[in-house]
CSV table of C-alpha atoms in Angstrom, one decimal:
chain,number,residue,atom,x,y,z
G,1,UNK,CA,24.7,-5.8,6.4
G,2,UNK,CA,27.8,-6.4,8.2
G,3,UNK,CA,29.3,-8.5,5.2
G,4,UNK,CA,27.8,-6.0,2.9
G,5,UNK,CA,30.1,-2.8,4.0
G,6,UNK,CA,32.6,-2.5,2.4
G,7,UNK,CA,36.0,0.7,2.0
G,8,UNK,CA,33.8,2.3,-0.9
G,9,UNK,CA,30.3,1.7,1.0
G,10,UNK,CA,28.9,5.4,2.0
G,11,UNK,CA,25.1,5.7,2.3
G,12,UNK,CA,23.2,3.0,3.6
G,13,UNK,CA,19.1,3.5,1.7
G,14,UNK,CA,16.4,1.9,4.1
G,15,UNK,CA,12.6,2.4,2.8
G,16,UNK,CA,10.3,3.0,5.9
G,17,UNK,CA,8.2,1.7,5.6
G,18,UNK,CA,9.3,-1.2,3.2
G,19,UNK,CA,8.1,-1.5,-0.5
G,20,UNK,CA,7.0,-4.5,-1.3
G,21,UNK,CA,6.0,-5.5,2.0
G,22,UNK,CA,4.6,-2.7,3.9
G,23,UNK,CA,6.9,-3.8,7.0
G,24,UNK,CA,6.7,-0.8,9.3
G,25,UNK,CA,9.9,-0.2,11.3
G,26,UNK,CA,10.5,0.4,15.0
G,27,UNK,CA,12.4,2.8,17.1
G,28,UNK,CA,14.5,0.2,18.7
G,29,UNK,CA,14.9,-1.0,14.7
G,30,UNK,CA,16.0,2.4,13.5
G,31,UNK,CA,17.5,3.3,16.0
G,32,UNK,CA,20.0,0.0,15.6
G,33,UNK,CA,20.1,1.1,12.0
G,34,UNK,CA,21.6,4.6,12.6
G,35,UNK,CA,24.5,2.6,15.2
G,36,UNK,CA,25.0,0.6,12.3
G,37,UNK,CA,26.1,3.5,10.1
G,38,UNK,CA,27.0,5.4,13.1
G,39,UNK,CA,29.6,2.4,13.4
G,40,UNK,CA,30.8,1.3,9.5
G,41,UNK,CA,30.9,5.9,8.8
G,42,UNK,CA,27.9,5.4,6.3
G,43,UNK,CA,25.0,8.4,5.5
G,44,UNK,CA,21.1,7.0,6.2
G,45,UNK,CA,19.7,7.5,2.9
G,46,UNK,CA,16.2,6.9,3.9
G,47,UNK,CA,13.2,6.5,2.2
G,48,UNK,CA,9.5,8.0,3.1
G,49,UNK,CA,7.5,8.5,0.2
G,50,UNK,CA,4.8,6.2,2.4
G,51,UNK,CA,4.4,6.7,5.4
G,52,UNK,CA,1.2,8.5,5.4
G,53,UNK,CA,-0.8,5.4,4.1
G,54,UNK,CA,0.1,4.1,7.8
G,55,UNK,CA,-2.5,0.9,7.7
G,56,UNK,CA,-2.5,-0.9,11.8
G,57,UNK,CA,-3.5,1.2,14.3
G,58,UNK,CA,-0.3,0.2,16.0
G,59,UNK,CA,2.3,0.2,14.0
G,60,UNK,CA,3.8,4.3,14.4
G,61,UNK,CA,5.6,5.6,11.3
G,62,UNK,CA,9.1,6.6,13.1
G,63,UNK,CA,10.9,9.2,11.0
G,64,UNK,CA,15.0,9.4,10.6
G,65,UNK,CA,14.0,13.6,11.5
G,66,UNK,CA,12.4,11.9,15.2
G,67,UNK,CA,15.7,9.9,15.8
G,68,UNK,CA,18.3,11.6,18.3
G,69,UNK,CA,20.0,14.3,18.0
G,70,UNK,CA,23.2,12.9,17.5
G,71,UNK,CA,22.4,11.0,14.2
G,72,UNK,CA,21.2,14.0,12.5
G,73,UNK,CA,24.9,14.7,10.7
G,74,UNK,CA,24.6,11.7,9.4
G,75,UNK,CA,20.4,11.7,7.4
G,76,UNK,CA,17.9,12.3,4.4
G,77,UNK,CA,15.1,11.9,4.4
G,78,UNK,CA,13.0,11.2,1.2
G,79,UNK,CA,9.4,12.0,1.5
G,80,UNK,CA,6.5,12.8,-1.3
G,81,UNK,CA,2.7,14.1,-1.8
G,82,UNK,CA,2.9,11.6,-4.9
G,83,UNK,CA,2.1,8.0,-3.5
G,84,UNK,CA,-0.5,9.2,-1.6
G,85,UNK,CA,-2.8,12.0,-2.9
G,86,UNK,CA,-1.6,10.0,-6.5
G,87,UNK,CA,-0.1,12.4,-8.3
G,88,UNK,CA,3.1,11.4,-8.9
G,89,UNK,CA,2.1,12.9,-12.3
G,90,UNK,CA,3.3,16.2,-11.3
G,91,UNK,CA,6.8,14.4,-9.9
G,92,UNK,CA,7.7,16.5,-6.6
G,93,UNK,CA,9.7,15.2,-3.7
G,94,UNK,CA,12.2,16.8,-1.4
G,95,UNK,CA,14.8,15.2,0.7
G,96,UNK,CA,15.3,17.2,3.8
G,97,UNK,CA,18.3,17.5,5.3
G,98,UNK,CA,19.6,18.7,9.2
G,99,UNK,CA,23.4,18.7,9.2
G,100,UNK,CA,24.9,22.4,6.5
G,101,UNK,CA,27.3,20.1,5.2
G,102,UNK,CA,25.7,17.4,4.3
G,103,UNK,CA,23.0,19.5,2.0
G,104,UNK,CA,26.0,21.2,0.3
G,105,UNK,CA,27.3,17.7,-0.5
G,106,UNK,CA,23.6,16.7,-1.3
G,107,UNK,CA,23.0,19.6,-3.9
G,108,UNK,CA,26.8,19.7,-5.0
G,109,UNK,CA,26.0,15.3,-5.9
G,110,UNK,CA,22.8,16.7,-8.1
G,111,UNK,CA,24.0,17.9,-10.5
G,112,UNK,CA,21.4,18.2,-13.7
G,113,UNK,CA,20.1,14.9,-12.5
G,114,UNK,CA,17.3,15.8,-10.6
G,115,UNK,CA,14.7,17.9,-12.4
G,116,UNK,CA,13.1,21.8,-10.5
G,117,UNK,CA,9.9,21.8,-9.2
G,118,UNK,CA,6.8,23.6,-11.2
G,119,UNK,CA,4.7,25.8,-9.8
G,120,UNK,CA,2.0,23.2,-10.5
G,121,UNK,CA,3.7,20.6,-8.3
G,122,UNK,CA,4.3,23.4,-5.8
G,123,UNK,CA,0.9,24.0,-5.6
G,124,UNK,CA,-0.3,20.9,-5.2
G,125,UNK,CA,1.8,19.4,-2.7
G,126,UNK,CA,0.3,22.6,-0.5
G,127,UNK,CA,-3.0,21.7,-1.1
G,128,UNK,CA,-2.4,18.7,-0.4
G,129,UNK,CA,-0.2,18.7,2.9
G,130,UNK,CA,-2.7,21.2,4.6
G,131,UNK,CA,-6.8,20.6,2.6
G,132,UNK,CA,-5.7,16.9,2.0
G,133,UNK,CA,-5.7,14.8,6.1
G,134,UNK,CA,-10.2,14.6,5.3
G,135,UNK,CA,-9.4,12.4,2.4
G,136,UNK,CA,-6.8,10.7,3.6
G,137,UNK,CA,-8.4,9.6,6.5
G,138,UNK,CA,-10.7,8.4,3.8
G,139,UNK,CA,-8.5,6.8,1.8
G,140,UNK,CA,-6.7,4.9,4.3
G,141,UNK,CA,-10.5,3.4,5.8
G,142,UNK,CA,-10.9,2.2,2.6
G,143,UNK,CA,-7.2,0.1,1.9
G,144,UNK,CA,-7.6,-1.6,5.5
G,145,UNK,CA,-11.2,-2.7,4.0
G,146,UNK,CA,-9.4,-3.6,0.5
G,147,UNK,CA,-6.2,-4.8,2.3
G,148,UNK,CA,-8.5,-7.0,3.9
G,149,UNK,CA,-10.7,-8.9,1.1
G,150,UNK,CA,-7.5,-8.3,-0.8
G,151,UNK,CA,-5.7,-11.3,2.5
G,152,UNK,CA,-9.4,-13.0,3.3
G,153,UNK,CA,-9.5,-13.9,-0.4
G,154,UNK,CA,-5.4,-14.8,-0.9
G,155,UNK,CA,-5.8,-17.2,2.1
G,156,UNK,CA,-10.0,-19.4,1.2
G,157,UNK,CA,-10.1,-18.9,-2.4
G,158,UNK,CA,-5.8,-19.5,-4.3
G,159,UNK,CA,-4.6,-22.8,-2.8
G,160,UNK,CA,-1.3,-22.4,-2.8
G,161,UNK,CA,-0.7,-18.6,-2.8
G,162,UNK,CA,0.0,-17.2,0.8
G,163,UNK,CA,0.6,-13.4,2.4
G,164,UNK,CA,0.8,-12.1,5.7
G,165,UNK,CA,-1.0,-8.7,6.2
G,166,UNK,CA,0.8,-5.7,5.6
G,167,UNK,CA,1.9,-2.9,8.2
G,168,UNK,CA,1.3,0.5,5.5
G,169,UNK,CA,1.3,1.3,1.5
G,170,UNK,CA,-0.9,-0.1,-1.2
G,171,UNK,CA,1.1,-3.0,-1.5
G,172,UNK,CA,0.3,-6.9,-1.1
G,173,UNK,CA,4.0,-9.3,-1.0
G,174,UNK,CA,2.3,-12.6,-2.4
G,175,UNK,CA,4.8,-15.4,-2.1
G,176,UNK,CA,2.9,-17.9,-5.8
G,177,UNK,CA,6.7,-19.8,-5.8
G,178,UNK,CA,3.5,-22.9,-6.0
G,179,UNK,CA,2.9,-21.9,-9.8
G,180,UNK,CA,6.7,-20.6,-10.5
G,181,UNK,CA,7.4,-17.5,-11.7
G,182,UNK,CA,3.7,-16.0,-10.8
G,183,UNK,CA,4.4,-12.9,-12.3
G,184,UNK,CA,5.4,-14.0,-15.8
G,185,UNK,CA,2.1,-17.6,-14.7
G,186,UNK,CA,-0.3,-14.3,-14.7
G,187,UNK,CA,0.0,-11.6,-17.2
G,188,UNK,CA,0.5,-15.2,-19.1
G,189,UNK,CA,-2.8,-17.7,-18.7
G,190,UNK,CA,-4.9,-14.4,-17.1
G,191,UNK,CA,-3.9,-10.9,-18.8
G,192,UNK,CA,-2.4,-9.9,-15.7
G,193,UNK,CA,0.5,-7.7,-15.3
G,194,UNK,CA,2.0,-7.8,-11.6
G,195,UNK,CA,5.4,-7.3,-10.4
G,196,UNK,CA,7.9,-9.9,-10.3
G,197,UNK,CA,9.3,-10.5,-7.2
G,198,UNK,CA,12.5,-11.2,-9.0
G,199,UNK,CA,13.1,-7.6,-8.8
G,200,UNK,CA,13.5,-7.6,-5.4
G,201,UNK,CA,15.6,-10.4,-5.5
G,202,UNK,CA,12.9,-12.9,-4.1
G,203,UNK,CA,11.9,-14.9,-6.6
G,204,UNK,CA,8.1,-16.6,-6.5
G,205,UNK,CA,6.9,-13.8,-4.9
G,206,UNK,CA,4.5,-11.2,-6.9
G,207,UNK,CA,2.9,-7.5,-5.8
G,208,UNK,CA,0.1,-6.5,-6.3
G,209,UNK,CA,-1.3,-3.1,-5.8
G,210,UNK,CA,-4.8,-2.9,-4.1
G,211,UNK,CA,-4.4,0.5,-4.6
G,212,UNK,CA,-7.9,0.5,-7.3
G,213,UNK,CA,-11.0,0.9,-6.4
G,214,UNK,CA,-11.9,-3.6,-5.3
G,215,UNK,CA,-14.4,-4.1,-7.3
G,216,UNK,CA,-11.4,-3.8,-9.9
G,217,UNK,CA,-9.4,-5.9,-7.4
G,218,UNK,CA,-11.9,-8.4,-7.4
G,219,UNK,CA,-11.7,-8.7,-10.5
G,220,UNK,CA,-7.9,-9.5,-11.0
G,221,UNK,CA,-8.4,-11.9,-7.7
G,222,UNK,CA,-11.1,-13.8,-9.9
G,223,UNK,CA,-8.9,-14.0,-12.4
G,224,UNK,CA,-5.6,-15.4,-10.2
G,225,UNK,CA,-7.5,-18.2,-8.9
G,226,UNK,CA,-9.6,-18.8,-11.9
G,227,UNK,CA,-6.1,-19.6,-13.2
G,228,UNK,CA,-3.8,-21.3,-10.7
């Protein structure tokens, strides 16, 4: 990261939990990142859209908003109910910016690049955050079951593929380099549309969305196993 910083670098964009691997960063790691930003005078933009989808009980989401006070003059935290409560189509998201000067610069820079939030989106977000916790807990239980089922399937039924369980999100990160470009391979042979790892600068890998009914997930996995 030190080598990547240039005189033109202004921000460091963090995805926590990380997409696509589902990694949850520890407080110690986040403080190191904040110190890196402080050292290079960078704004830390923390995308935490998957923060309500922590699957491992021992993993703790630490928001940039909970970092020590000395870092709060250089943080922008991005949040939304869209991933957790499946309301992405309503286009509701928000930024929490503790520092007044950074907030003013953010608002000035956004200009007309971002659409305004409509009334329906406000009501949906309020309903999700105020009343959606029981549903979210049921969702986490179901997603944990899907994740564990998927990991076992890949390890026992898909020779040549490898996977490590993600700590968060409903996305699995799978090594399919044994078939070359797995996203293209499974699209052509099995009719599956998977996220190509090359998009994430990791060719040979693919991202699998298990945020769906278990029967549908298993249908897709059976197609993968049949076309290895």
